[in-house]
Amino acid sequence: MPTYADIISIGDELLYGQTLDTNAHWISGRMDEIGIKVKRRITVADDESEILKAFQESEDRSDIVLITGGLGPTKDDLTKPLLARYFNVSCILNESALADVTEFFKKAGRELTEANRQQAELPANCTKITNRMGTAPGMWFDERNTIFVSMPGVPYEMKTMMDEIILPRLKQKFVGGVIHHRIIKTIGIAESTLADKIADWEAALPPHMKLAYLPSPGQVKLRITTMGNDKDSLRAETNQQVERVLPLIEQYVYGYDNDEIESVIGQKLIQNEKTLAIAESCTGGYLSHMVTSIPGSSAYFKGSLVSYANEIKEGMLGVDSQTLEQHGAVSEEVVLQMAKNIRAQFNTEVGLAISGIAGPDGGTEEKPVGTVWIAYSDSQKTTAKKFNFSKSRVLNIKLSALSALNMFRIHFFSN
Amino acid sequence: MPTYADIISIGDELLYGQTLDTNAHWISGRMDEIGIKVKRRITVADDESEILKAFQESEDRSDIVLITGGLGPTKDDLTKPLLARYFNVSCILNESALADVTEFFKKAGRELTEANRQQAELPANCTKITNRMGTAPGMWFDERNTIFVSMPGVPYEMKTMMDEIILPRLKQKFVGGVIHHRIIKTIGIAESTLADKIADWEAALPPHMKLAYLPSPGQVKLRITTMGNDKDSLRAETNQQVERVLPLIEQYVYGYDNDEIESVIGQKLIQNEKTLAIAESCTGGYLSHMVTSIPGSSAYFKGSLVSYANEIKEGMLGVDSQTLEQHGAVSEEVVLQMAKNIRAQFNTEVGLAISGIAGPDGGTEEKPVGTVWIAYSDSQKTTAKKFNFSKSRVLNIKLSALSALNMFRIHFFSN
């Protein structure tokens, strides 16, 4: 029987869509790491009746109730008085909390206000949790076989409290079994095609192993989750299954777990001591942005030319004007020259090039919006491929850049 | 009595903390815009009993239940069969949905699989919502005085469906009076400074007018919302207030409503028949990507050089090697040359250049991570400014690109 947790996020600003709730997401990840299952996440307004209902429902559902928000010194902060009411106790001055908040203000060189003093009054049945990063103390309740934890909504205050105090306590109290995850990352194959290819393998998975498909444009992640008692045996069991499924989909797999296609490529370039340059047209800099989003990419990426206008393709990149005129900028001939020339001009071992029609305008019957040519070039080969993506400009830009990285993976890795 | 909505996000990957739920946040914002109050947001696992319970609870609580996720063609996607079970109907082939998905695959030049065909089978009591961006149709249920809407979890599929079909329908059905929004967009001023500047104006707003601060890195949007019965009088009243506040903040305002800084700049370039080229270093293509994310940007953007390595700054961009050696790549002298030279080499009227230290490595005591030089150059002036951003690579890249666009706005617009 796993341990269950509910996460309650409190705040009007969340339900108005003004503040993105990254707290619940972050806490979910931490719970997963220590094998506690988040059963439900709830977001409620700064509203007495809604908050009290949420407390009751979560107590009925889970062993642990983790609450963020509503702890500030202003009137719309209701969490503390409502927890007192929920447990039918009063708020009394907590000397240790007062010492914390006095110390905090002393360090910040600020005066303690009456509002801050009141923050040290806590429900009589709770244990204070020190807030090293702010003024509102956290609270820990152990009542009727349920743990309630109340934390501030300010992310760095909550995270510090969680990592330093709450997680170690929860781990000690609840963690029996373990959860193991393994993520296989694929590119260049549709979710449904992938599902068809591995259907037999999936059907034969043991019942305590769960498979999830996590799709995003151009990519599908396969997550295998196993629960049990021994981390090592779960890992071994999972690896066996990975070895079984890999031959079915190997050509689409670029990495595992936290790997990203742009970092995998970077590692390969570093290992092989090679450098990369890019000539991009319809992607307008997005491919270069992906490559340079990786810290340390300056070790293998020399730069790129965004040749948006044809005169730049000719003048700066040396694409032959006759070829441009005869075949058009979006053509195999032009993209091959772009990849070859950028490699020569930037003096790199590898060149990538993209030329296409991102849309919404510029399409023709022969070359509709979404037509994109991508080329790869190194000292041994120069090759191009045509893609037909979508009608969406944003999507065409993303899929073109991803496909260029995938072409790199396919051709560079096979050398 | 306001109209209430619940938002249910379905997916193990959310509760494991692997995928950040931006859908519920985005939908919350859209609901707020049309005056529908989000009562609660719930996140549940890919688990039959949890999903069914969430359906029932949300039906009891709200007038509208908006559901995202769990619509893929694979086994862990439960939303569709559970909606059928919840309403006690069976899934039958929806001819119109089949036509949609067939068309989708035809355009993509791919084969329709059996799994995709099954996606066109929908609960008998629903109305299909066309998914222009993907294969899983949305579903609209109108039962027992509650609207249930099921949408895919892929953000761009959900958003397109929402904006094109669902929001207009909800507006027609639930929104009695009219709501008028006006958004003032500012750049280069902190939220608290902005709030101080307009405090008196804000305090004097009439009670039926609501002001919201919507901050994002480098920008703050001010949204004025008015509710009433007559669109024209709401608009007139709002415009009066805008005219009153504008003198206090005019130098930071770059646009209104759907304007983006990159599109505002594009319009100005078109109006003045001028062209732009960019030389960027630490932003690695992100500034060019921002500029080219605007449809039609090829009319004024000729291209850019991403000069990541110093040899590219010298060889391709013609930055003086002595200047590079003496002052370093991240310096006023170098960024001024970059802006001037890119303009000359690409034969454009305006040049923008960025050179900085994005991090996490590469910082020194004198030039810590986050130090960025940005330059603007046209025929009348060439000028540079130094910024000190953050320790975060991602944030430094975004803030640098935004600040470059803001420098363009300030200098080009004043000509």
PDB file of C-alpha atoms in Angstrom, chain A residues 32-35 175-180 226-232 234:
ATOM      1  CA  ASP A  32       8.027  11.047  -6.684  1.00  0.00           C
ATOM      2  CA  GLU A  33      11.715  10.903  -5.864  1.00  0.00           C
ATOM      3  CA  ILE A  34      11.041   9.550  -2.380  1.00  0.00           C
ATOM      4  CA  GLY A  35       8.322   7.157  -3.524  1.00  0.00           C
ATOM      5  CA  VAL A 175       9.115   5.729   3.024  1.00  0.00           C
ATOM      6  CA  GLY A 176       8.969   1.973   2.805  1.00  0.00           C
ATOM      7  CA  GLY A 177       8.838   0.952  -0.847  1.00  0.00           C
ATOM      8  CA  VAL A 178      10.607   2.576  -3.774  1.00  0.00           C
ATOM      9  CA  ILE A 179       9.636   3.759  -7.250  1.00  0.00           C
ATOM     10  CA  HIS A 180      11.890   3.469 -10.255  1.00  0.00           C
ATOM     11  CA  THR A 226       8.056   0.187 -11.483  1.00  0.00           C
ATOM     12  CA  MET A 227       7.153  -0.010  -7.800  1.00  0.00           C
ATOM     13  CA  GLY A 228       8.593  -2.433  -5.286  1.00  0.00           C
ATOM     14  CA  ASN A 229      10.909  -2.776  -2.328  1.00  0.00           C
ATOM     15  CA  ASP A 230      14.395  -2.885  -3.748  1.00  0.00           C
ATOM     16  CA  LYS A 231      15.798  -0.113  -5.930  1.00  0.00           C
ATOM     17  CA  ASP A 232      18.478  -2.316  -7.481  1.00  0.00           C
ATOM     18  CA  LEU A 234      13.671  -2.629  -9.949  1.00  0.00           C
TER      19      LEU A 234
END
